[in-house]
Amino acid sequence: VDIKNAGLKLTAPRIKILQILGESAVEHLSAEEIYTRLKLDKADFSLATIYRVLAQFEAVGLVMRHNFGEGGSVFELNNGEHHDHLVCIECGQVEEFVDEMIEKKQQHIAQEKGFKMTSHSLYIFGICPKCQAKS
Ligand SMILES: [Zn+2]
Ligand SMILES: [Zn+2]
């Protein structure tokens, strides 16, 4: 993931936000979470700046935007490897997976309908093992 290769100038907010996304143990962050982390890091950018930078990153393919239900958009670095997501509706935990069969099947369906597939996203919503154990 490289800002310059993506055709964007290096600016402090861009560098910082990319760093936060890269360092985060949680791979999917909302703009608000990035804002909070930047503050802890003594980098005080406005939420509007963060939204703008994330939109720019998304436009050039540096990050992917997801909508896991309630909380609004979350962002993750685009490392070029496609994956799908399992989302816990109790605690919000997100797990990633890739299944060759599902990938192929989707290609098939698109082809059958005469579609040229450009992308897809698949979210499985449910309750994670931890939350199941709690109830
Ligand atoms: Zn859970
Ligand atoms: Zn992901």
mmCIF file with all atom_site columns, C-alpha atoms and ligand atoms in Angstrom:
data_model
loop_
_atom_site.group_PDB
_atom_site.id
_atom_site.type_symbol
_atom_site.label_atom_id
_atom_site.label_alt_id
_atom_site.label_comp_id
_atom_site.label_asym_id
_atom_site.label_entity_id
_atom_site.label_seq_id
_atom_site.pdbx_PDB_ins_code
_atom_site.Cartn_x
_atom_site.Cartn_y
_atom_site.Cartn_z
_atom_site.occupancy
_atom_site.B_iso_or_equiv
_atom_site.pdbx_formal_charge
_atom_site.auth_seq_id
_atom_site.auth_comp_id
_atom_site.auth_asym_id
_atom_site.auth_atom_id
_atom_site.pdbx_PDB_model_num
ATOM   1   C  CA . VAL A 1 1   ? 0.000   0.000   0.000   1.00 0.00 ? 1   VAL A CA 1
ATOM   2   C  CA . ASP A 1 2   ? 1.664   3.168   -1.205  1.00 0.00 ? 2   ASP A CA 1
ATOM   3   C  CA . ILE A 1 3   ? 0.232   6.693   -1.294  1.00 0.00 ? 3   ILE A CA 1
ATOM   4   C  CA . LYS A 1 4   ? 2.560   7.913   -4.041  1.00 0.00 ? 4   LYS A CA 1
ATOM   5   C  CA . ASN A 1 5   ? 1.960   4.912   -6.283  1.00 0.00 ? 5   ASN A CA 1
ATOM   6   C  CA . ALA A 1 6   ? -1.737  5.637   -5.955  1.00 0.00 ? 6   ALA A CA 1
ATOM   7   C  CA . GLY A 1 7   ? -1.118  9.065   -7.416  1.00 0.00 ? 7   GLY A CA 1
ATOM   8   C  CA . LEU A 1 8   ? -1.738  11.011  -4.214  1.00 0.00 ? 8   LEU A CA 1
ATOM   9   C  CA . LYS A 1 9   ? 0.594   13.562  -2.651  1.00 0.00 ? 9   LYS A CA 1
ATOM   10  C  CA . LEU A 1 10  ? 2.068   12.758  0.721   1.00 0.00 ? 10  LEU A CA 1
ATOM   11  C  CA . THR A 1 11  ? 0.335   14.860  3.331   1.00 0.00 ? 11  THR A CA 1
ATOM   12  C  CA . ALA A 1 12  ? 0.440   14.496  7.097   1.00 0.00 ? 12  ALA A CA 1
ATOM   13  C  CA . PRO A 1 13  ? -3.176  13.333  7.445   1.00 0.00 ? 13  PRO A CA 1
ATOM   14  C  CA . ARG A 1 14  ? -2.793  10.798  4.640   1.00 0.00 ? 14  ARG A CA 1
ATOM   15  C  CA . ILE A 1 15  ? 0.400   9.356   6.089   1.00 0.00 ? 15  ILE A CA 1
ATOM   16  C  CA . LYS A 1 16  ? -1.018  9.185   9.615   1.00 0.00 ? 16  LYS A CA 1
ATOM   17  C  CA . ILE A 1 17  ? -4.323  7.626   8.625   1.00 0.00 ? 17  ILE A CA 1
ATOM   18  C  CA . LEU A 1 18  ? -2.605  4.989   6.529   1.00 0.00 ? 18  LEU A CA 1
ATOM   19  C  CA . GLN A 1 19  ? -0.323  4.247   9.463   1.00 0.00 ? 19  GLN A CA 1
ATOM   20  C  CA . ILE A 1 20  ? -3.266  3.838   11.846  1.00 0.00 ? 20  ILE A CA 1
ATOM   21  C  CA . LEU A 1 21  ? -5.006  1.455   9.448   1.00 0.00 ? 21  LEU A CA 1
ATOM   22  C  CA . GLY A 1 22  ? -1.812  -0.522  9.004   1.00 0.00 ? 22  GLY A CA 1
ATOM   23  C  CA . GLU A 1 23  ? -0.956  -0.796  12.686  1.00 0.00 ? 23  GLU A CA 1
ATOM   24  C  CA . SER A 1 24  ? -4.396  -1.537  14.006  1.00 0.00 ? 24  SER A CA 1
ATOM   25  C  CA . ALA A 1 25  ? -4.944  -5.017  15.390  1.00 0.00 ? 25  ALA A CA 1
ATOM   26  C  CA . VAL A 1 26  ? -8.595  -4.602  14.507  1.00 0.00 ? 26  VAL A CA 1
ATOM   27  C  CA . GLU A 1 27  ? -8.617  -4.531  10.747  1.00 0.00 ? 27  GLU A CA 1
ATOM   28  C  CA . HIS A 1 28  ? -11.838 -2.629  10.222  1.00 0.00 ? 28  HIS A CA 1
ATOM   29  C  CA . LEU A 1 29  ? -12.028 0.884   11.646  1.00 0.00 ? 29  LEU A CA 1
ATOM   30  C  CA . SER A 1 30  ? -14.653 3.607   11.439  1.00 0.00 ? 30  SER A CA 1
ATOM   31  C  CA . ALA A 1 31  ? -13.698 7.227   10.774  1.00 0.00 ? 31  ALA A CA 1
ATOM   32  C  CA . GLU A 1 32  ? -14.530 7.993   14.420  1.00 0.00 ? 32  GLU A CA 1
ATOM   33  C  CA . GLU A 1 33  ? -12.219 5.253   15.667  1.00 0.00 ? 33  GLU A CA 1
ATOM   34  C  CA . ILE A 1 34  ? -9.426  6.577   13.470  1.00 0.00 ? 34  ILE A CA 1
ATOM   35  C  CA . TYR A 1 35  ? -10.123 10.048  14.842  1.00 0.00 ? 35  TYR A CA 1
ATOM   36  C  CA . THR A 1 36  ? -9.807  8.807   18.441  1.00 0.00 ? 36  THR A CA 1
ATOM   37  C  CA . ARG A 1 37  ? -6.582  6.956   17.718  1.00 0.00 ? 37  ARG A CA 1
ATOM   38  C  CA . LEU A 1 38  ? -5.061  9.963   15.983  1.00 0.00 ? 38  LEU A CA 1
ATOM   39  C  CA . LYS A 1 39  ? -5.898  12.073  19.022  1.00 0.00 ? 39  LYS A CA 1
ATOM   40  C  CA . LEU A 1 40  ? -4.117  9.613   21.307  1.00 0.00 ? 40  LEU A CA 1
ATOM   41  C  CA . ASP A 1 41  ? -1.223  9.909   18.896  1.00 0.00 ? 41  ASP A CA 1
ATOM   42  C  CA . LYS A 1 42  ? -1.249  13.707  19.328  1.00 0.00 ? 42  LYS A CA 1
ATOM   43  C  CA . ALA A 1 43  ? -2.270  14.161  15.707  1.00 0.00 ? 43  ALA A CA 1
ATOM   44  C  CA . ASP A 1 44  ? -5.265  16.426  15.819  1.00 0.00 ? 44  ASP A CA 1
ATOM   45  C  CA . PHE A 1 45  ? -7.098  16.276  12.493  1.00 0.00 ? 45  PHE A CA 1
ATOM   46  C  CA . SER A 1 46  ? -10.766 17.083  12.162  1.00 0.00 ? 46  SER A CA 1
ATOM   47  C  CA . LEU A 1 47  ? -13.272 14.329  11.526  1.00 0.00 ? 47  LEU A CA 1
ATOM   48  C  CA . ALA A 1 48  ? -14.069 16.063  8.221   1.00 0.00 ? 48  ALA A CA 1
ATOM   49  C  CA . THR A 1 49  ? -10.426 15.721  7.162   1.00 0.00 ? 49  THR A CA 1
ATOM   50  C  CA . ILE A 1 50  ? -10.456 12.044  8.035   1.00 0.00 ? 50  ILE A CA 1
ATOM   51  C  CA . TYR A 1 51  ? -13.638 11.455  6.038   1.00 0.00 ? 51  TYR A CA 1
ATOM   52  C  CA . ARG A 1 52  ? -12.150 13.292  3.083   1.00 0.00 ? 52  ARG A CA 1
ATOM   53  C  CA . VAL A 1 53  ? -8.880  11.342  3.179   1.00 0.00 ? 53  VAL A CA 1
ATOM   54  C  CA . LEU A 1 54  ? -10.729 8.029   3.513   1.00 0.00 ? 54  LEU A CA 1
ATOM   55  C  CA . ALA A 1 55  ? -12.893 8.909   0.503   1.00 0.00 ? 55  ALA A CA 1
ATOM   56  C  CA . GLN A 1 56  ? -9.747  9.735   -1.482  1.00 0.00 ? 56  GLN A CA 1
ATOM   57  C  CA . PHE A 1 57  ? -8.138  6.459   -0.417  1.00 0.00 ? 57  PHE A CA 1
ATOM   58  C  CA . GLU A 1 58  ? -11.242 4.586   -1.406  1.00 0.00 ? 58  GLU A CA 1
ATOM   59  C  CA . ALA A 1 59  ? -11.364 6.286   -4.810  1.00 0.00 ? 59  ALA A CA 1
ATOM   60  C  CA . VAL A 1 60  ? -7.810  5.172   -5.653  1.00 0.00 ? 60  VAL A CA 1
ATOM   61  C  CA . GLY A 1 61  ? -8.266  1.687   -4.191  1.00 0.00 ? 61  GLY A CA 1
ATOM   62  C  CA . LEU A 1 62  ? -6.011  2.047   -1.141  1.00 0.00 ? 62  LEU A CA 1
ATOM   63  C  CA . VAL A 1 63  ? -8.811  1.183   1.261   1.00 0.00 ? 63  VAL A CA 1
ATOM   64  C  CA . MET A 1 64  ? -12.061 -0.721  1.107   1.00 0.00 ? 64  MET A CA 1
ATOM   65  C  CA . ARG A 1 65  ? -15.247 0.539   2.688   1.00 0.00 ? 65  ARG A CA 1
ATOM   66  C  CA . HIS A 1 66  ? -17.685 -1.855  4.335   1.00 0.00 ? 66  HIS A CA 1
ATOM   67  C  CA . ASN A 1 67  ? -21.038 -1.481  5.896   1.00 0.00 ? 67  ASN A CA 1
ATOM   68  C  CA . PHE A 1 68  ? -21.498 -4.031  8.648   1.00 0.00 ? 68  PHE A CA 1
ATOM   69  C  CA . GLY A 1 69  ? -24.979 -2.882  9.627   1.00 0.00 ? 69  GLY A CA 1
ATOM   70  C  CA . GLU A 1 70  ? -25.658 -0.365  12.381  1.00 0.00 ? 70  GLU A CA 1
ATOM   71  C  CA . GLY A 1 71  ? -22.383 1.449   12.992  1.00 0.00 ? 71  GLY A CA 1
ATOM   72  C  CA . GLY A 1 72  ? -22.027 2.958   9.520   1.00 0.00 ? 72  GLY A CA 1
ATOM   73  C  CA . SER A 1 73  ? -18.963 2.587   7.328   1.00 0.00 ? 73  SER A CA 1
ATOM   74  C  CA . VAL A 1 74  ? -15.733 0.937   8.388   1.00 0.00 ? 74  VAL A CA 1
ATOM   75  C  CA . PHE A 1 75  ? -12.499 0.959   6.439   1.00 0.00 ? 75  PHE A CA 1
ATOM   76  C  CA . GLU A 1 76  ? -9.678  -1.486  5.931   1.00 0.00 ? 76  GLU A CA 1
ATOM   77  C  CA . LEU A 1 77  ? -6.477  -1.437  3.938   1.00 0.00 ? 77  LEU A CA 1
ATOM   78  C  CA . ASN A 1 78  ? -6.765  -3.005  0.530   1.00 0.00 ? 78  ASN A CA 1
ATOM   79  C  CA . ASN A 1 79  ? -3.895  -5.453  0.343   1.00 0.00 ? 79  ASN A CA 1
ATOM   80  C  CA . GLY A 1 80  ? -5.103  -6.744  -3.003  1.00 0.00 ? 80  GLY A CA 1
ATOM   81  C  CA . GLU A 1 81  ? -6.404  -9.994  -1.603  1.00 0.00 ? 81  GLU A CA 1
ATOM   82  C  CA . HIS A 1 82  ? -10.106 -10.469 -1.724  1.00 0.00 ? 82  HIS A CA 1
ATOM   83  C  CA . HIS A 1 83  ? -11.932 -11.781 1.338   1.00 0.00 ? 83  HIS A CA 1
ATOM   84  C  CA . ASP A 1 84  ? -15.433 -11.905 2.734   1.00 0.00 ? 84  ASP A CA 1
ATOM   85  C  CA . HIS A 1 85  ? -16.687 -11.221 6.242   1.00 0.00 ? 85  HIS A CA 1
ATOM   86  C  CA . LEU A 1 86  ? -18.534 -12.824 9.136   1.00 0.00 ? 86  LEU A CA 1
ATOM   87  C  CA . VAL A 1 87  ? -20.055 -10.190 11.396  1.00 0.00 ? 87  VAL A CA 1
ATOM   88  C  CA . CYS A 1 88  ? -21.275 -10.753 14.964  1.00 0.00 ? 88  CYS A CA 1
ATOM   89  C  CA . ILE A 1 89  ? -24.480 -8.805  15.554  1.00 0.00 ? 89  ILE A CA 1
ATOM   90  C  CA . GLU A 1 90  ? -23.935 -8.883  19.341  1.00 0.00 ? 90  GLU A CA 1
ATOM   91  C  CA . CYS A 1 91  ? -20.373 -7.641  19.839  1.00 0.00 ? 91  CYS A CA 1
ATOM   92  C  CA . GLY A 1 92  ? -19.500 -6.433  16.362  1.00 0.00 ? 92  GLY A CA 1
ATOM   93  C  CA . GLN A 1 93  ? -16.535 -8.747  15.986  1.00 0.00 ? 93  GLN A CA 1
ATOM   94  C  CA . VAL A 1 94  ? -15.584 -9.277  12.356  1.00 0.00 ? 94  VAL A CA 1
ATOM   95  C  CA . GLU A 1 95  ? -13.898 -12.339 10.981  1.00 0.00 ? 95  GLU A CA 1
ATOM   96  C  CA . GLU A 1 96  ? -12.537 -12.733 7.480   1.00 0.00 ? 96  GLU A CA 1
ATOM   97  C  CA . PHE A 1 97  ? -12.697 -15.737 5.222   1.00 0.00 ? 97  PHE A CA 1
ATOM   98  C  CA . VAL A 1 98  ? -12.179 -16.868 1.653   1.00 0.00 ? 98  VAL A CA 1
ATOM   99  C  CA . ASP A 1 99  ? -14.003 -19.803 0.158   1.00 0.00 ? 99  ASP A CA 1
ATOM   100 C  CA . GLU A 1 100 ? -13.036 -20.903 -3.335  1.00 0.00 ? 100 GLU A CA 1
ATOM   101 C  CA . MET A 1 101 ? -16.391 -22.537 -3.978  1.00 0.00 ? 101 MET A CA 1
ATOM   102 C  CA . ILE A 1 102 ? -18.319 -19.402 -3.114  1.00 0.00 ? 102 ILE A CA 1
ATOM   103 C  CA . GLU A 1 103 ? -16.002 -17.301 -5.265  1.00 0.00 ? 103 GLU A CA 1
ATOM   104 C  CA . LYS A 1 104 ? -16.447 -19.608 -8.256  1.00 0.00 ? 104 LYS A CA 1
ATOM   105 C  CA . LYS A 1 105 ? -20.176 -19.885 -7.751  1.00 0.00 ? 105 LYS A CA 1
ATOM   106 C  CA . GLN A 1 106 ? -20.576 -16.128 -7.837  1.00 0.00 ? 106 GLN A CA 1
ATOM   107 C  CA . GLN A 1 107 ? -18.623 -15.909 -11.083 1.00 0.00 ? 107 GLN A CA 1
ATOM   108 C  CA . HIS A 1 108 ? -20.926 -18.551 -12.482 1.00 0.00 ? 108 HIS A CA 1
ATOM   109 C  CA . ILE A 1 109 ? -24.105 -16.783 -11.477 1.00 0.00 ? 109 ILE A CA 1
ATOM   110 C  CA . ALA A 1 110 ? -22.891 -13.522 -12.990 1.00 0.00 ? 110 ALA A CA 1
ATOM   111 C  CA . GLN A 1 111 ? -21.933 -15.285 -16.218 1.00 0.00 ? 111 GLN A CA 1
ATOM   112 C  CA . GLU A 1 112 ? -25.246 -17.047 -16.481 1.00 0.00 ? 112 GLU A CA 1
ATOM   113 C  CA . LYS A 1 113 ? -27.024 -13.727 -16.233 1.00 0.00 ? 113 LYS A CA 1
ATOM   114 C  CA . GLY A 1 114 ? -24.725 -12.196 -18.810 1.00 0.00 ? 114 GLY A CA 1
ATOM   115 C  CA . PHE A 1 115 ? -22.968 -10.034 -16.242 1.00 0.00 ? 115 PHE A CA 1
ATOM   116 C  CA . LYS A 1 116 ? -19.335 -9.113  -16.379 1.00 0.00 ? 116 LYS A CA 1
ATOM   117 C  CA . MET A 1 117 ? -18.494 -9.301  -12.702 1.00 0.00 ? 117 MET A CA 1
ATOM   118 C  CA . THR A 1 118 ? -16.365 -6.464  -11.366 1.00 0.00 ? 118 THR A CA 1
ATOM   119 C  CA . SER A 1 119 ? -16.609 -7.055  -7.645  1.00 0.00 ? 119 SER A CA 1
ATOM   120 C  CA . HIS A 1 120 ? -18.784 -8.473  -4.928  1.00 0.00 ? 120 HIS A CA 1
ATOM   121 C  CA . SER A 1 121 ? -19.122 -8.335  -1.199  1.00 0.00 ? 121 SER A CA 1
ATOM   122 C  CA . LEU A 1 122 ? -20.549 -10.995 1.035   1.00 0.00 ? 122 LEU A CA 1
ATOM   123 C  CA . TYR A 1 123 ? -21.345 -10.461 4.692   1.00 0.00 ? 123 TYR A CA 1
ATOM   124 C  CA . ILE A 1 124 ? -22.593 -13.254 6.896   1.00 0.00 ? 124 ILE A CA 1
ATOM   125 C  CA . PHE A 1 125 ? -24.340 -11.874 9.969   1.00 0.00 ? 125 PHE A CA 1
ATOM   126 C  CA . GLY A 1 126 ? -24.770 -13.961 13.092  1.00 0.00 ? 126 GLY A CA 1
ATOM   127 C  CA . ILE A 1 127 ? -23.613 -14.565 16.628  1.00 0.00 ? 127 ILE A CA 1
ATOM   128 C  CA . CYS A 1 128 ? -19.970 -15.372 17.288  1.00 0.00 ? 128 CYS A CA 1
ATOM   129 C  CA . PRO A 1 129 ? -18.882 -18.347 19.459  1.00 0.00 ? 129 PRO A CA 1
ATOM   130 C  CA . LYS A 1 130 ? -17.960 -16.058 22.391  1.00 0.00 ? 130 LYS A CA 1
ATOM   131 C  CA . CYS A 1 131 ? -21.369 -14.386 22.448  1.00 0.00 ? 131 CYS A CA 1
ATOM   132 C  CA . GLN A 1 132 ? -23.100 -17.748 22.121  1.00 0.00 ? 132 GLN A CA 1
ATOM   133 C  CA . ALA A 1 133 ? -21.199 -18.983 25.162  1.00 0.00 ? 133 ALA A CA 1
ATOM   134 C  CA . LYS A 1 134 ? -22.374 -15.941 27.170  1.00 0.00 ? 134 LYS A CA 1
ATOM   135 C  CA . SER A 1 135 ? -26.098 -16.536 26.728  1.00 0.00 ? 135 SER A CA 1
HETATM 136 ZN ZN . ZN  B 2 .   ? -19.927 -11.627 19.399  1.00 0.00 ? 1   ZN  B ZN 1
HETATM 137 ZN ZN . ZN  B 2 .   ? -11.806 -7.368  5.903   1.00 0.00 ? 2   ZN  B ZN 1
#
